[in-house]
Amino acid sequence: PIDGMGPVLLAHRHESDDLPTILGYGHGDVVRGQEGQWAEDRDPWTLERDGEKVYGRGTADNKAQHSVHMAALKSVIDERGSLGFNSKFMIETGEENGSKGLKELVTQNENNFAADVFFASDGPRVDITKPNLTLGCRGMHNFDLMLEMREGGHHSGNWGGLLANPGIVLSHALATIVDTHGKILVEGWRLPPISNSVREALKDVKREGGEGAPEINAEWGEPGLTTPE
C-alpha cells in the first residue's frame, strides 16, 4: 500500500514465454457528475444508449474504452482460440487526481507491469469523424516559481515606482522559459532532434481537427519542425 493511493487492478493472460507482452491502461475513477449540465432527459446517474453511443458518468473518461479493449481481446480469443501474445491490463483509481503513487507502485513491482508494448485510450479525439492513433504523448513538467522580495504589503500610491514589483519580475522570469514563438529556451527541457525515420513516417501526415477545430498557428512551436512533428 502507498499512502494516499487508491487500489490498482492488474489482470494478466499469459500464453507463452516466447511471445511479446502488451500492457493496456485505463482508470476507473471519474470526475463529478455535473448534474444539471447534461442534455435534456439525460443525467449522469442513468446509463443510456442512443444508437451506437452510450451516455453516463465516466463513459467517455474512461470506462467505455475498457469495454472496447476487453471485448476486442475476447473476440480474438473466441475467433482463433488465443491472442498470439501475452496480455496485461491495469485499471487505476486515482488518475483524475494526478495518479498519486502510480510511479512508485510500478517501480516496486516492475516484473508485474513489464511489457513490450504499452497502449491506452484516454484523451480527446482530434477529429470525431476519424479514428485516431497516437504513437506518443507530450511530456509535462510541473514546478512552483515563488518570489519573496519583502515582508508585508506596500501601497502603490506611496511606493509604486520605488519598489520592484514582484509580478513584473516573475513575468520576466517566465518569459525566459519560452520565447514569443513558443520555442523552449531552457536547454535541459529541450528534446533531442527527431530522427530521419520519424520524419519519414510523418511526412504525409496531416494534422486536422475537423469541423469547429481552431486554426493551427504555423509559426508557433519549435523551429524547423512541421505541424505533425
mmCIF file of N, CA and C in Angstrom, residues 21-131:
data_model
loop_
_atom_site.group_PDB
_atom_site.id
_atom_site.type_symbol
_atom_site.label_atom_id
_atom_site.label_comp_id
_atom_site.label_asym_id
_atom_site.label_seq_id
_atom_site.Cartn_x
_atom_site.Cartn_y
_atom_site.Cartn_z
ATOM 1 N N THR A 21 4.600 -9.160 -24.826
ATOM 2 C CA THR A 21 3.551 -8.817 -23.865
ATOM 3 C C THR A 21 3.055 -7.398 -24.102
ATOM 4 N N ILE A 22 1.740 -7.246 -24.130
ATOM 5 C CA ILE A 22 1.114 -5.941 -24.308
ATOM 6 C C ILE A 22 0.429 -5.541 -23.008
ATOM 7 N N LEU A 23 0.682 -4.318 -22.559
ATOM 8 C CA LEU A 23 0.074 -3.800 -21.332
ATOM 9 C C LEU A 23 -0.891 -2.678 -21.673
ATOM 10 N N GLY A 24 -2.153 -2.850 -21.297
ATOM 11 C CA GLY A 24 -3.158 -1.816 -21.505
ATOM 12 C C GLY A 24 -3.405 -1.034 -20.228
ATOM 13 N N TYR A 25 -3.849 0.203 -20.376
ATOM 14 C CA TYR A 25 -4.066 1.088 -19.218
ATOM 15 C C TYR A 25 -5.435 1.751 -19.304
ATOM 16 N N GLY A 26 -6.040 1.927 -18.146
ATOM 17 C CA GLY A 26 -7.262 2.708 -18.043
ATOM 18 C C GLY A 26 -7.454 3.148 -16.604
ATOM 19 N N HIS A 27 -8.432 4.003 -16.359
ATOM 20 C CA HIS A 27 -8.708 4.407 -14.976
ATOM 21 C C HIS A 27 -10.199 4.300 -14.691
ATOM 22 N N GLY A 28 -10.508 3.863 -13.482
ATOM 23 C CA GLY A 28 -11.888 3.657 -13.089
ATOM 24 C C GLY A 28 -12.504 4.844 -12.387
ATOM 25 N N ASP A 29 -11.685 5.762 -11.891
ATOM 26 C CA ASP A 29 -12.235 6.944 -11.231
ATOM 27 C C ASP A 29 -12.728 7.940 -12.272
ATOM 28 N N VAL A 30 -13.690 8.755 -11.886
ATOM 29 C CA VAL A 30 -14.296 9.707 -12.814
ATOM 30 C C VAL A 30 -14.399 11.077 -12.143
ATOM 31 N N VAL A 31 -14.729 12.084 -12.938
ATOM 32 C CA VAL A 31 -14.960 13.416 -12.381
ATOM 33 C C VAL A 31 -16.386 13.484 -11.843
ATOM 34 N N ARG A 32 -16.713 14.565 -11.146
ATOM 35 C CA ARG A 32 -18.055 14.697 -10.580
ATOM 36 C C ARG A 32 -19.106 14.691 -11.694
ATOM 37 N N GLY A 33 -20.305 14.316 -11.355
ATOM 38 C CA GLY A 33 -21.345 14.094 -12.356
ATOM 39 C C GLY A 33 -21.845 15.319 -13.084
ATOM 40 N N GLN A 34 -21.654 16.511 -12.525
ATOM 41 C CA GLN A 34 -22.113 17.760 -13.147
ATOM 42 C C GLN A 34 -23.606 17.682 -13.475
ATOM 43 N N GLU A 35 -24.361 17.233 -12.506
ATOM 44 C CA GLU A 35 -25.809 17.094 -12.683
ATOM 45 C C GLU A 35 -26.425 18.436 -13.037
ATOM 46 N N GLY A 36 -27.343 18.430 -13.985
ATOM 47 C CA GLY A 36 -27.988 19.652 -14.439
ATOM 48 C C GLY A 36 -27.335 20.251 -15.666
ATOM 49 N N GLN A 37 -26.150 19.766 -16.044
ATOM 50 C CA GLN A 37 -25.455 20.285 -17.219
ATOM 51 C C GLN A 37 -25.553 19.330 -18.406
ATOM 52 N N TRP A 38 -26.301 18.254 -18.235
ATOM 53 C CA TRP A 38 -26.466 17.283 -19.312
ATOM 54 C C TRP A 38 -27.618 17.710 -20.222
ATOM 55 N N ALA A 39 -27.678 17.093 -21.408
ATOM 56 C CA ALA A 39 -28.766 17.382 -22.334
ATOM 57 C C ALA A 39 -30.103 16.979 -21.714
ATOM 58 N N GLU A 40 -31.166 17.521 -22.251
ATOM 59 C CA GLU A 40 -32.498 17.251 -21.713
ATOM 60 C C GLU A 40 -32.779 15.749 -21.675
ATOM 61 N N ASP A 41 -33.407 15.309 -20.611
ATOM 62 C CA ASP A 41 -33.792 13.905 -20.405
ATOM 63 C C ASP A 41 -32.604 12.992 -20.154
ATOM 64 N N ARG A 42 -31.424 13.558 -19.880
ATOM 65 C CA ARG A 42 -30.263 12.728 -19.542
ATOM 66 C C ARG A 42 -29.701 13.182 -18.205
ATOM 67 N N ASP A 43 -29.134 12.232 -17.484
ATOM 68 C CA ASP A 43 -28.465 12.574 -16.239
ATOM 69 C C ASP A 43 -27.272 11.646 -16.059
ATOM 70 N N PRO A 44 -26.295 12.050 -15.242
ATOM 71 C CA PRO A 44 -25.060 11.260 -15.119
ATOM 72 C C PRO A 44 -25.263 9.909 -14.458
ATOM 73 N N TRP A 45 -26.366 9.718 -13.751
ATOM 74 C CA TRP A 45 -26.531 8.506 -12.944
ATOM 75 C C TRP A 45 -27.297 7.408 -13.676
ATOM 76 N N THR A 46 -27.753 7.688 -14.885
ATOM 77 C CA THR A 46 -28.506 6.696 -15.651
ATOM 78 C C THR A 46 -27.779 6.398 -16.953
ATOM 79 N N LEU A 47 -27.379 5.152 -17.135
ATOM 80 C CA LEU A 47 -26.701 4.759 -18.368
ATOM 81 C C LEU A 47 -27.726 4.658 -19.490
ATOM 82 N N GLU A 48 -27.477 5.373 -20.572
ATOM 83 C CA GLU A 48 -28.439 5.429 -21.667
ATOM 84 C C GLU A 48 -27.740 5.178 -22.998
ATOM 85 N N ARG A 49 -28.361 4.338 -23.817
ATOM 86 C CA ARG A 49 -27.822 4.052 -25.144
ATOM 87 C C ARG A 49 -28.645 4.795 -26.192
ATOM 88 N N ASP A 50 -27.946 5.456 -27.111
ATOM 89 C CA ASP A 50 -28.583 6.164 -28.213
ATOM 90 C C ASP A 50 -27.866 5.759 -29.489
ATOM 91 N N GLY A 51 -28.410 4.779 -30.179
ATOM 92 C CA GLY A 51 -27.731 4.245 -31.350
ATOM 93 C C GLY A 51 -26.429 3.573 -30.950
ATOM 94 N N GLU A 52 -25.323 4.049 -31.502
ATOM 95 C CA GLU A 52 -24.010 3.487 -31.177
ATOM 96 C C GLU A 52 -23.328 4.236 -30.038
ATOM 97 N N LYS A 53 -24.013 5.194 -29.450
ATOM 98 C CA LYS A 53 -23.424 5.988 -28.375
ATOM 99 C C LYS A 53 -24.025 5.602 -27.025
ATOM 100 N N VAL A 54 -23.191 5.676 -25.995
ATOM 101 C CA VAL A 54 -23.624 5.384 -24.636
ATOM 102 C C VAL A 54 -23.345 6.612 -23.777
ATOM 103 N N TYR A 55 -24.340 7.050 -23.022
ATOM 104 C CA TYR A 55 -24.208 8.236 -22.183
ATOM 105 C C TYR A 55 -24.308 7.847 -20.713
ATOM 106 N N GLY A 56 -23.463 8.426 -19.888
ATOM 107 C CA GLY A 56 -23.470 8.191 -18.457
ATOM 108 C C GLY A 56 -22.179 8.707 -17.854
ATOM 109 N N ARG A 57 -22.168 8.870 -16.562
ATOM 110 C CA ARG A 57 -20.983 9.404 -15.894
ATOM 111 C C ARG A 57 -19.779 8.492 -16.123
ATOM 112 N N GLY A 58 -18.720 9.048 -16.685
ATOM 113 C CA GLY A 58 -17.486 8.300 -16.868
ATOM 114 C C GLY A 58 -17.436 7.416 -18.092
ATOM 115 N N THR A 59 -18.462 7.446 -18.948
ATOM 116 C CA THR A 59 -18.424 6.564 -20.117
ATOM 117 C C THR A 59 -17.315 6.960 -21.088
ATOM 118 N N ALA A 60 -17.106 8.264 -21.263
ATOM 119 C CA ALA A 60 -16.058 8.708 -22.180
ATOM 120 C C ALA A 60 -14.704 8.815 -21.497
ATOM 121 N N ASP A 61 -14.707 9.005 -20.196
ATOM 122 C CA ASP A 61 -13.460 9.226 -19.456
ATOM 123 C C ASP A 61 -13.492 8.427 -18.153
ATOM 124 N N ASN A 62 -13.201 7.110 -18.172
ATOM 125 C CA ASN A 62 -12.666 6.488 -19.374
ATOM 126 C C ASN A 62 -13.117 5.029 -19.449
ATOM 127 N N LYS A 63 -14.380 4.773 -19.025
ATOM 128 C CA LYS A 63 -14.826 3.395 -18.850
ATOM 129 C C LYS A 63 -15.204 2.700 -20.160
ATOM 130 N N ALA A 64 -15.723 3.442 -21.123
ATOM 131 C CA ALA A 64 -16.119 2.803 -22.375
ATOM 132 C C ALA A 64 -14.922 2.188 -23.086
ATOM 133 N N GLN A 65 -13.765 2.853 -22.976
ATOM 134 C CA GLN A 65 -12.567 2.319 -23.619
ATOM 135 C C GLN A 65 -12.192 0.956 -23.054
ATOM 136 N N HIS A 66 -12.366 0.772 -21.740
ATOM 137 C CA HIS A 66 -12.064 -0.534 -21.146
ATOM 138 C C HIS A 66 -12.920 -1.609 -21.801
ATOM 139 N N SER A 67 -14.194 -1.302 -21.984
ATOM 140 C CA SER A 67 -15.114 -2.266 -22.578
ATOM 141 C C SER A 67 -14.694 -2.626 -23.998
ATOM 142 N N VAL A 68 -14.285 -1.614 -24.764
ATOM 143 C CA VAL A 68 -13.852 -1.851 -26.144
ATOM 144 C C VAL A 68 -12.615 -2.738 -26.173
ATOM 145 N N HIS A 69 -11.623 -2.415 -25.350
ATOM 146 C CA HIS A 69 -10.383 -3.190 -25.334
ATOM 147 C C HIS A 69 -10.643 -4.642 -24.952
ATOM 148 N N MET A 70 -11.391 -4.838 -23.881
ATOM 149 C CA MET A 70 -11.605 -6.195 -23.394
ATOM 150 C C MET A 70 -12.503 -6.991 -24.328
ATOM 151 N N ALA A 71 -13.480 -6.327 -24.932
ATOM 152 C CA ALA A 71 -14.329 -7.004 -25.909
ATOM 153 C C ALA A 71 -13.521 -7.413 -27.136
ATOM 154 N N ALA A 72 -12.564 -6.564 -27.529
ATOM 155 C CA ALA A 72 -11.712 -6.898 -28.672
ATOM 156 C C ALA A 72 -10.847 -8.118 -28.370
ATOM 157 N N LEU A 73 -10.267 -8.167 -27.169
ATOM 158 C CA LEU A 73 -9.464 -9.327 -26.779
ATOM 159 C C LEU A 73 -10.313 -10.593 -26.768
ATOM 160 N N LYS A 74 -11.509 -10.498 -26.219
ATOM 161 C CA LYS A 74 -12.398 -11.661 -26.166
ATOM 162 C C LYS A 74 -12.784 -12.130 -27.565
ATOM 163 N N SER A 75 -13.020 -11.182 -28.472
ATOM 164 C CA SER A 75 -13.395 -11.538 -29.841
ATOM 165 C C SER A 75 -12.284 -12.311 -30.536
ATOM 166 N N VAL A 76 -11.038 -11.874 -30.314
ATOM 167 C CA VAL A 76 -9.901 -12.581 -30.915
ATOM 168 C C VAL A 76 -9.797 -13.993 -30.354
ATOM 169 N N ILE A 77 -9.949 -14.124 -29.042
ATOM 170 C CA ILE A 77 -9.872 -15.448 -28.411
ATOM 171 C C ILE A 77 -11.005 -16.340 -28.903
ATOM 172 N N ASP A 78 -12.209 -15.799 -29.002
ATOM 173 C CA ASP A 78 -13.348 -16.581 -29.488
ATOM 174 C C ASP A 78 -13.142 -17.036 -30.923
ATOM 175 N N GLU A 79 -12.488 -16.190 -31.715
ATOM 176 C CA GLU A 79 -12.314 -16.495 -33.136
ATOM 177 C C GLU A 79 -11.226 -17.526 -33.387
ATOM 178 N N ARG A 80 -10.083 -17.383 -32.705
ATOM 179 C CA ARG A 80 -8.960 -18.271 -33.021
ATOM 180 C C ARG A 80 -8.399 -19.012 -31.820
ATOM 181 N N GLY A 81 -9.007 -18.842 -30.670
ATOM 182 C CA GLY A 81 -8.620 -19.626 -29.504
ATOM 183 C C GLY A 81 -7.491 -19.056 -28.680
ATOM 184 N N SER A 82 -6.783 -18.084 -29.199
ATOM 185 C CA SER A 82 -5.683 -17.456 -28.464
ATOM 186 C C SER A 82 -5.446 -16.062 -29.027
ATOM 187 N N LEU A 83 -4.670 -15.278 -28.286
ATOM 188 C CA LEU A 83 -4.355 -13.923 -28.739
ATOM 189 C C LEU A 83 -3.143 -13.886 -29.656
ATOM 190 N N GLY A 84 -2.190 -14.773 -29.381
ATOM 191 C CA GLY A 84 -0.928 -14.720 -30.102
ATOM 192 C C GLY A 84 0.075 -13.810 -29.428
ATOM 193 N N PHE A 85 -0.267 -13.329 -28.254
ATOM 194 C CA PHE A 85 0.632 -12.516 -27.438
ATOM 195 C C PHE A 85 0.144 -12.592 -25.995
ATOM 196 N N ASN A 86 0.995 -12.195 -25.074
ATOM 197 C CA ASN A 86 0.601 -12.114 -23.670
ATOM 198 C C ASN A 86 -0.050 -10.755 -23.417
ATOM 199 N N SER A 87 -1.073 -10.746 -22.605
ATOM 200 C CA SER A 87 -1.824 -9.514 -22.390
ATOM 201 C C SER A 87 -1.934 -9.187 -20.907
ATOM 202 N N LYS A 88 -1.695 -7.928 -20.591
ATOM 203 C CA LYS A 88 -1.928 -7.401 -19.250
ATOM 204 C C LYS A 88 -2.825 -6.174 -19.380
ATOM 205 N N PHE A 89 -3.639 -5.961 -18.360
ATOM 206 C CA PHE A 89 -4.468 -4.754 -18.368
ATOM 207 C C PHE A 89 -4.567 -4.223 -16.948
ATOM 208 N N MET A 90 -4.278 -2.948 -16.801
ATOM 209 C CA MET A 90 -4.328 -2.324 -15.480
ATOM 210 C C MET A 90 -5.377 -1.215 -15.465
ATOM 211 N N ILE A 91 -6.086 -1.136 -14.354
ATOM 212 C CA ILE A 91 -7.041 -0.051 -14.141
ATOM 213 C C ILE A 91 -6.725 0.582 -12.792
ATOM 214 N N GLU A 92 -6.370 1.856 -12.819
ATOM 215 C CA GLU A 92 -6.092 2.562 -11.566
ATOM 216 C C GLU A 92 -7.316 3.377 -11.149
ATOM 217 N N THR A 93 -7.272 3.918 -9.947
ATOM 218 C CA THR A 93 -8.433 4.650 -9.437
ATOM 219 C C THR A 93 -8.074 6.046 -8.938
ATOM 220 N N GLY A 94 -6.970 6.606 -9.449
ATOM 221 C CA GLY A 94 -6.576 7.937 -8.999
ATOM 222 C C GLY A 94 -6.111 8.852 -10.106
ATOM 223 N N GLU A 95 -6.470 8.547 -11.354
ATOM 224 C CA GLU A 95 -5.965 9.335 -12.479
ATOM 225 C C GLU A 95 -6.434 10.779 -12.427
ATOM 226 N N GLU A 96 -7.682 10.982 -12.037
ATOM 227 C CA GLU A 96 -8.227 12.340 -12.021
ATOM 228 C C GLU A 96 -7.564 13.217 -10.959
ATOM 229 N N ASN A 97 -6.857 12.602 -10.038
ATOM 230 C CA ASN A 97 -6.135 13.355 -9.005
ATOM 231 C C ASN A 97 -4.629 13.326 -9.224
ATOM 232 N N GLY A 98 -4.203 12.989 -10.438
ATOM 233 C CA GLY A 98 -2.781 13.029 -10.748
ATOM 234 C C GLY A 98 -2.044 11.720 -10.590
ATOM 235 N N SER A 99 -2.775 10.601 -10.438
ATOM 236 C CA SER A 99 -2.148 9.268 -10.355
ATOM 237 C C SER A 99 -1.110 9.189 -9.242
ATOM 238 N N LYS A 100 -1.462 9.727 -8.092
ATOM 239 C CA LYS A 100 -0.526 9.718 -6.967
ATOM 240 C C LYS A 100 -0.105 8.293 -6.620
ATOM 241 N N GLY A 101 1.205 8.076 -6.559
ATOM 242 C CA GLY A 101 1.750 6.789 -6.152
ATOM 243 C C GLY A 101 1.898 5.775 -7.267
ATOM 244 N N LEU A 102 1.369 6.074 -8.466
ATOM 245 C CA LEU A 102 1.419 5.080 -9.547
ATOM 246 C C LEU A 102 2.853 4.774 -9.970
ATOM 247 N N LYS A 103 3.666 5.812 -10.088
ATOM 248 C CA LYS A 103 5.059 5.598 -10.478
ATOM 249 C C LYS A 103 5.770 4.719 -9.461
ATOM 250 N N GLU A 104 5.545 4.988 -8.175
ATOM 251 C CA GLU A 104 6.186 4.193 -7.126
ATOM 252 C C GLU A 104 5.696 2.750 -7.163
ATOM 253 N N LEU A 105 4.395 2.562 -7.412
ATOM 254 C CA LEU A 105 3.834 1.210 -7.470
ATOM 255 C C LEU A 105 4.467 0.395 -8.592
ATOM 256 N N VAL A 106 4.575 1.000 -9.767
ATOM 257 C CA VAL A 106 5.165 0.295 -10.908
ATOM 258 C C VAL A 106 6.641 0.005 -10.650
ATOM 259 N N THR A 107 7.354 0.972 -10.069
ATOM 260 C CA THR A 107 8.773 0.776 -9.771
ATOM 261 C C THR A 107 8.981 -0.370 -8.794
ATOM 262 N N GLN A 108 8.108 -0.471 -7.800
ATOM 263 C CA GLN A 108 8.230 -1.522 -6.795
ATOM 264 C C GLN A 108 7.799 -2.893 -7.312
ATOM 265 N N ASN A 109 7.067 -2.908 -8.421
ATOM 266 C CA ASN A 109 6.551 -4.169 -8.970
ATOM 267 C C ASN A 109 6.844 -4.257 -10.464
ATOM 268 N N GLU A 110 8.094 -4.018 -10.829
ATOM 269 C CA GLU A 110 8.469 -3.928 -12.236
ATOM 270 C C GLU A 110 8.118 -5.188 -13.017
ATOM 271 N N ASN A 111 8.349 -6.352 -12.444
ATOM 272 C CA ASN A 111 8.083 -7.593 -13.168
ATOM 273 C C ASN A 111 6.598 -7.755 -13.484
ATOM 274 N N ASN A 112 5.752 -7.343 -12.556
ATOM 275 C CA ASN A 112 4.310 -7.479 -12.780
ATOM 276 C C ASN A 112 3.818 -6.575 -13.905
ATOM 277 N N PHE A 113 4.443 -5.402 -14.047
ATOM 278 C CA PHE A 113 3.997 -4.439 -15.050
ATOM 279 C C PHE A 113 4.857 -4.465 -16.317
ATOM 280 N N ALA A 114 5.859 -5.328 -16.363
ATOM 281 C CA ALA A 114 6.766 -5.368 -17.512
ATOM 282 C C ALA A 114 6.011 -5.730 -18.787
ATOM 283 N N ALA A 115 6.335 -5.041 -19.884
ATOM 284 C CA ALA A 115 5.665 -5.291 -21.156
ATOM 285 C C ALA A 115 6.540 -4.791 -22.292
ATOM 286 N N ASP A 116 6.263 -5.294 -23.487
ATOM 287 C CA ASP A 116 6.980 -4.853 -24.682
ATOM 288 C C ASP A 116 6.285 -3.667 -25.342
ATOM 289 N N VAL A 117 4.975 -3.604 -25.179
ATOM 290 C CA VAL A 117 4.185 -2.527 -25.779
ATOM 291 C C VAL A 117 3.166 -2.038 -24.753
ATOM 292 N N PHE A 118 3.001 -0.729 -24.674
ATOM 293 C CA PHE A 118 2.020 -0.125 -23.770
ATOM 294 C C PHE A 118 0.987 0.627 -24.598
ATOM 295 N N PHE A 119 -0.291 0.450 -24.281
ATOM 296 C CA PHE A 119 -1.313 1.203 -25.005
ATOM 297 C C PHE A 119 -2.383 1.708 -24.041
ATOM 298 N N ALA A 120 -3.001 2.797 -24.419
ATOM 299 C CA ALA A 120 -4.064 3.382 -23.604
ATOM 300 C C ALA A 120 -5.001 4.172 -24.502
ATOM 301 N N SER A 121 -6.247 4.268 -24.099
ATOM 302 C CA SER A 121 -7.223 5.107 -24.797
ATOM 303 C C SER A 121 -7.825 6.051 -23.771
ATOM 304 N N ASP A 122 -7.226 7.203 -23.630
ATOM 305 C CA ASP A 122 -7.719 8.172 -22.653
ATOM 306 C C ASP A 122 -7.302 9.558 -23.103
ATOM 307 N N GLY A 123 -8.124 10.175 -23.916
ATOM 308 C CA GLY A 123 -7.809 11.502 -24.416
ATOM 309 C C GLY A 123 -8.778 11.871 -25.517
ATOM 310 N N PRO A 124 -8.923 13.148 -25.797
ATOM 311 C CA PRO A 124 -9.871 13.577 -26.829
ATOM 312 C C PRO A 124 -9.416 13.187 -28.225
ATOM 313 N N ARG A 125 -10.371 12.878 -29.070
ATOM 314 C CA ARG A 125 -10.060 12.614 -30.470
ATOM 315 C C ARG A 125 -9.909 13.939 -31.199
ATOM 316 N N VAL A 126 -8.899 14.020 -32.043
ATOM 317 C CA VAL A 126 -8.653 15.249 -32.791
ATOM 318 C C VAL A 126 -9.811 15.524 -33.740
ATOM 319 N N ASP A 127 -10.322 14.468 -34.364
ATOM 320 C CA ASP A 127 -11.434 14.584 -35.305
ATOM 321 C C ASP A 127 -12.393 13.440 -35.010
ATOM 322 N N ILE A 128 -13.612 13.752 -34.572
ATOM 323 C CA ILE A 128 -14.539 12.695 -34.162
ATOM 324 C C ILE A 128 -15.025 11.856 -35.334
ATOM 325 N N THR A 129 -14.741 12.285 -36.564
ATOM 326 C CA THR A 129 -15.178 11.515 -37.730
ATOM 327 C C THR A 129 -14.141 10.497 -38.171
ATOM 328 N N LYS A 130 -12.958 10.514 -37.535
ATOM 329 C CA LYS A 130 -11.884 9.615 -37.952
ATOM 330 C C LYS A 130 -11.270 8.933 -36.733
ATOM 331 N N PRO A 131 -10.884 7.664 -36.880
ATOM 332 C CA PRO A 131 -10.139 7.008 -35.792
ATOM 333 C C PRO A 131 -8.795 7.704 -35.593
#
